PDB file of C-alpha atoms in Angstrom:
ATOM      1  CA  UNK A 239       0.090  -0.054  -0.272  1.00 88.00           C
ATOM      2  CA  UNK A 240       1.417   3.509  -0.919  1.00 92.00           C
ATOM      3  CA  UNK A 241       0.561   6.912  -0.350  1.00 87.00           C
ATOM      4  CA  UNK A 242       0.062   8.264  -3.470  1.00 87.00           C
ATOM      5  CA  UNK A 243       0.004  12.371  -3.021  1.00 86.00           C
ATOM      6  CA  UNK A 244      -0.972  15.297  -0.639  1.00 90.00           C
ATOM      7  CA  UNK A 245      -2.851  18.468  -0.726  1.00 94.00           C
ATOM      8  CA  UNK A 246      -2.195  21.653   1.310  1.00 96.00           C
ATOM      9  CA  UNK A 247      -5.199  23.119   2.396  1.00 97.00           C
ATOM     10  CA  UNK A 248      -5.864  27.165   3.236  1.00 98.00           C
ATOM     11  CA  UNK A 249      -8.455  28.603   4.602  1.00 97.00           C
ATOM     12  CA  UNK A 250      -8.411  32.545   2.476  1.00 97.00           C
ATOM     13  CA  UNK A 251     -10.464  34.955   3.304  1.00 96.00           C
ATOM     14  CA  UNK A 252     -11.682  36.354  -0.782  1.00 96.00           C
ATOM     15  CA  UNK A 253     -10.519  32.414  -2.831  1.00 96.00           C
ATOM     16  CA  UNK A 254     -11.292  34.158  -5.996  1.00 96.00           C
ATOM     17  CA  UNK A 255      -8.436  36.628  -5.235  1.00 97.00           C
ATOM     18  CA  UNK A 256      -5.693  34.269  -3.639  1.00 98.00           C
ATOM     19  CA  UNK A 257      -6.112  32.008  -6.579  1.00 98.00           C
ATOM     20  CA  UNK A 258      -5.621  35.284  -8.856  1.00 98.00           C
ATOM     21  CA  UNK A 259      -2.476  35.516  -6.922  1.00 98.00           C
ATOM     22  CA  UNK A 260      -1.605  32.088  -7.045  1.00 98.00           C
ATOM     23  CA  UNK A 261      -2.346  31.752 -11.028  1.00 98.00           C
ATOM     24  CA  UNK A 262      -0.518  34.969 -12.191  1.00 98.00           C
ATOM     25  CA  UNK A 263       2.195  35.186 -10.244  1.00 98.00           C
ATOM     26  CA  UNK A 264       3.114  31.496  -9.305  1.00 97.00           C
ATOM     27  CA  UNK A 265       1.496  29.904 -12.318  1.00 97.00           C
ATOM     28  CA  UNK A 266      -0.689  27.763 -11.116  1.00 98.00           C
ATOM     29  CA  UNK A 267      -3.514  26.493 -12.837  1.00 98.00           C
ATOM     30  CA  UNK A 268      -7.322  27.069 -10.650  1.00 98.00           C
ATOM     31  CA  UNK A 269     -10.264  24.507 -11.193  1.00 97.00           C
ATOM     32  CA  UNK A 270     -13.075  26.643  -9.364  1.00 95.00           C
ATOM     33  CA  UNK A 271     -15.937  25.015  -7.225  1.00 94.00           C
ATOM     34  CA  UNK A 272     -17.082  27.887  -6.013  1.00 89.00           C
ATOM     35  CA  UNK A 273     -20.801  26.685  -6.497  1.00 90.00           C
ATOM     36  CA  UNK A 274     -20.719  24.256  -4.313  1.00 90.00           C
ATOM     37  CA  UNK A 275     -21.886  24.184  -0.371  1.00 91.00           C
ATOM     38  CA  UNK A 276     -18.539  24.766   1.159  1.00 91.00           C
ATOM     39  CA  UNK A 277     -17.113  26.275  -2.054  1.00 92.00           C
ATOM     40  CA  UNK A 278     -13.143  26.152  -2.834  1.00 96.00           C
ATOM     41  CA  UNK A 279     -10.996  26.092  -5.967  1.00 98.00           C
ATOM     42  CA  UNK A 280      -8.054  23.397  -6.539  1.00 98.00           C
ATOM     43  CA  UNK A 281      -4.654  25.379  -8.036  1.00 98.00           C
ATOM     44  CA  UNK A 282      -2.300  22.770  -9.416  1.00 97.00           C
ATOM     45  CA  UNK A 283       1.429  22.959 -10.137  1.00 96.00           C
ATOM     46  CA  UNK A 284       3.495  19.377 -11.836  1.00 94.00           C
ATOM     47  CA  UNK A 285       2.897  17.347  -9.690  1.00 91.00           C
ATOM     48  CA  UNK A 286       1.216  19.863  -6.597  1.00 95.00           C
ATOM     49  CA  UNK A 287      -1.627  20.486  -5.862  1.00 97.00           C
ATOM     50  CA  UNK A 288      -3.452  23.074  -2.829  1.00 98.00           C
ATOM     51  CA  UNK A 289      -7.069  23.666  -1.923  1.00 98.00           C
ATOM     52  CA  UNK A 290      -7.953  26.962  -0.804  1.00 98.00           C
ATOM     53  CA  UNK A 291     -11.446  27.374   0.901  1.00 96.00           C
ATOM     54  CA  UNK A 292     -12.980  30.130   1.896  1.00 92.00           C
ATOM     55  CA  UNK A 293     -12.425  31.106   5.548  1.00 93.00           C
ATOM     56  CA  UNK A 294     -15.303  32.630   7.758  1.00 92.00           C
ATOM     57  CA  UNK A 295     -12.669  35.076   9.217  1.00 94.00           C
ATOM     58  CA  UNK A 296     -11.349  38.187   7.031  1.00 94.00           C
ATOM     59  CA  UNK A 297      -7.595  37.267   7.849  1.00 93.00           C
ATOM     60  CA  UNK A 298      -5.301  34.034   7.381  1.00 95.00           C
ATOM     61  CA  UNK A 299      -3.581  33.387  10.841  1.00 96.00           C
ATOM     62  CA  UNK A 300      -0.147  31.920   9.876  1.00 97.00           C
ATOM     63  CA  UNK A 301       1.975  29.283  11.250  1.00 97.00           C
ATOM     64  CA  UNK A 302       4.401  31.928  12.543  1.00 96.00           C
ATOM     65  CA  UNK A 303       1.936  33.976  14.527  1.00 96.00           C
ATOM     66  CA  UNK A 304       0.304  30.908  16.117  1.00 96.00           C
ATOM     67  CA  UNK A 305       3.633  29.251  16.845  1.00 97.00           C
ATOM     68  CA  UNK A 306       6.073  31.284  16.804  1.00 96.00           C
ATOM     69  CA  UNK A 307       7.679  29.361  13.739  1.00 95.00           C
ATOM     70  CA  UNK A 308       7.174  26.925   9.900  1.00 95.00           C
ATOM     71  CA  UNK A 309       6.284  27.776   7.314  1.00 97.00           C
ATOM     72  CA  UNK A 310       2.403  27.178   6.041  1.00 98.00           C
ATOM     73  CA  UNK A 311       3.713  24.702   3.560  1.00 97.00           C
ATOM     74  CA  UNK A 312       6.687  22.980   2.040  1.00 96.00           C
ATOM     75  CA  UNK A 313       6.935  22.409  -1.346  1.00 96.00           C
ATOM     76  CA  UNK A 314       9.365  20.489  -3.723  1.00 94.00           C
ATOM     77  CA  UNK A 315      11.080  21.046  -6.321  1.00 93.00           C
ATOM     78  CA  UNK A 316      14.394  20.437  -8.279  1.00 88.00           C
ATOM     79  CA  UNK A 317      15.041  23.753 -10.044  1.00 90.00           C
ATOM     80  CA  UNK A 318      15.673  25.938  -7.213  1.00 91.00           C
ATOM     81  CA  UNK A 319      17.552  28.562  -8.796  1.00 94.00           C
ATOM     82  CA  UNK A 320      15.480  28.424 -12.029  1.00 95.00           C
ATOM     83  CA  UNK A 321      11.732  29.782 -10.256  1.00 96.00           C
ATOM     84  CA  UNK A 322      13.555  31.368  -7.648  1.00 97.00           C
ATOM     85  CA  UNK A 323      14.228  33.090 -10.574  1.00 97.00           C
ATOM     86  CA  UNK A 324      11.657  33.500 -12.235  1.00 97.00           C
ATOM     87  CA  UNK A 325       9.290  34.184  -8.806  1.00 98.00           C
ATOM     88  CA  UNK A 326      11.050  37.210  -8.132  1.00 98.00           C
ATOM     89  CA  UNK A 327      10.578  38.619 -12.263  1.00 97.00           C
ATOM     90  CA  UNK A 328       6.484  38.318 -11.056  1.00 97.00           C
ATOM     91  CA  UNK A 329       6.754  39.771  -8.666  1.00 98.00           C
ATOM     92  CA  UNK A 330       6.666  37.324  -6.162  1.00 98.00           C
ATOM     93  CA  UNK A 331       7.748  38.853  -2.549  1.00 98.00           C
ATOM     94  CA  UNK A 332      11.098  36.144  -1.239  1.00 98.00           C
ATOM     95  CA  UNK A 333      10.803  35.931   2.316  1.00 98.00           C
ATOM     96  CA  UNK A 334      14.034  34.560   2.136  1.00 97.00           C
ATOM     97  CA  UNK A 335      16.910  34.190  -0.042  1.00 98.00           C
ATOM     98  CA  UNK A 336      17.828  30.587  -2.061  1.00 97.00           C
ATOM     99  CA  UNK A 337      20.260  29.265   0.741  1.00 96.00           C
ATOM    100  CA  UNK A 338      21.525  25.891   3.166  1.00 95.00           C
ATOM    101  CA  UNK A 339      19.734  25.222   6.184  1.00 94.00           C
ATOM    102  CA  UNK A 340      21.160  24.001   8.605  1.00 93.00           C
ATOM    103  CA  UNK A 341      18.869  21.126   8.676  1.00 92.00           C
ATOM    104  CA  UNK A 342      20.967  20.200   5.477  1.00 92.00           C
ATOM    105  CA  UNK A 343      17.962  21.417   2.686  1.00 93.00           C
ATOM    106  CA  UNK A 344      18.082  23.914   0.027  1.00 95.00           C
ATOM    107  CA  UNK A 345      15.550  26.175  -0.145  1.00 96.00           C
ATOM    108  CA  UNK A 346      14.016  29.554  -0.540  1.00 98.00           C
ATOM    109  CA  UNK A 347      10.661  30.886   0.586  1.00 98.00           C
ATOM    110  CA  UNK A 348       8.844  33.241  -0.793  1.00 98.00           C
ATOM    111  CA  UNK A 349       5.080  34.816   1.456  1.00 98.00           C
ATOM    112  CA  UNK A 350       2.063  34.392  -0.597  1.00 98.00           C
ATOM    113  CA  UNK A 351      -1.018  37.356  -0.989  1.00 97.00           C
ATOM    114  CA  UNK A 352      -2.243  36.117   2.659  1.00 98.00           C
ATOM    115  CA  UNK A 353       0.860  36.618   4.124  1.00 98.00           C
ATOM    116  CA  UNK A 354       2.085  32.109   4.791  1.00 98.00           C
ATOM    117  CA  UNK A 355       5.096  31.288   3.714  1.00 98.00           C
ATOM    118  CA  UNK A 356       5.709  28.671   1.836  1.00 98.00           C
ATOM    119  CA  UNK A 357       8.770  27.241   1.149  1.00 97.00           C
ATOM    120  CA  UNK A 358      10.312  25.939  -2.092  1.00 97.00           C
ATOM    121  CA  UNK A 359      13.345  23.237  -1.849  1.00 95.00           C
ATOM    122  CA  UNK A 360      15.168  20.048  -1.380  1.00 92.00           C
ATOM    123  CA  UNK A 361      16.773  17.478   0.804  1.00 87.00           C
ATOM    124  CA  UNK A 362      20.315  17.638   0.593  1.00 85.00           C
ATOM    125  CA  UNK A 363      22.727  14.476   1.858  1.00 76.00           C
TER     126      UNK A 363
END
């Protein structure tokens, strides 16, 4: 038996606004289910899926705020340098530039439109 995937689920105040950021700035493709009983939008890029849910609050509470540290998602990529350059060109806020961490991951971190920190990286052996 094997696990075949994982989706990040992000509750957001405005699913259309957040979806626009992810499609226009991060290169995701959006599929909307906004007329459903539980409105949501699925975002896809390569083998990654993020699901945006309509939150019942006006703001996002990040892991940094709630717990004092931590990213809100960690996405794996083999082309970190090129991806960071692409996101910079798209005007995405880089919260932490590409570097090697003390836990031996090479990564960079962006801040999305709702304040979430999303890391892009990979383990370096």
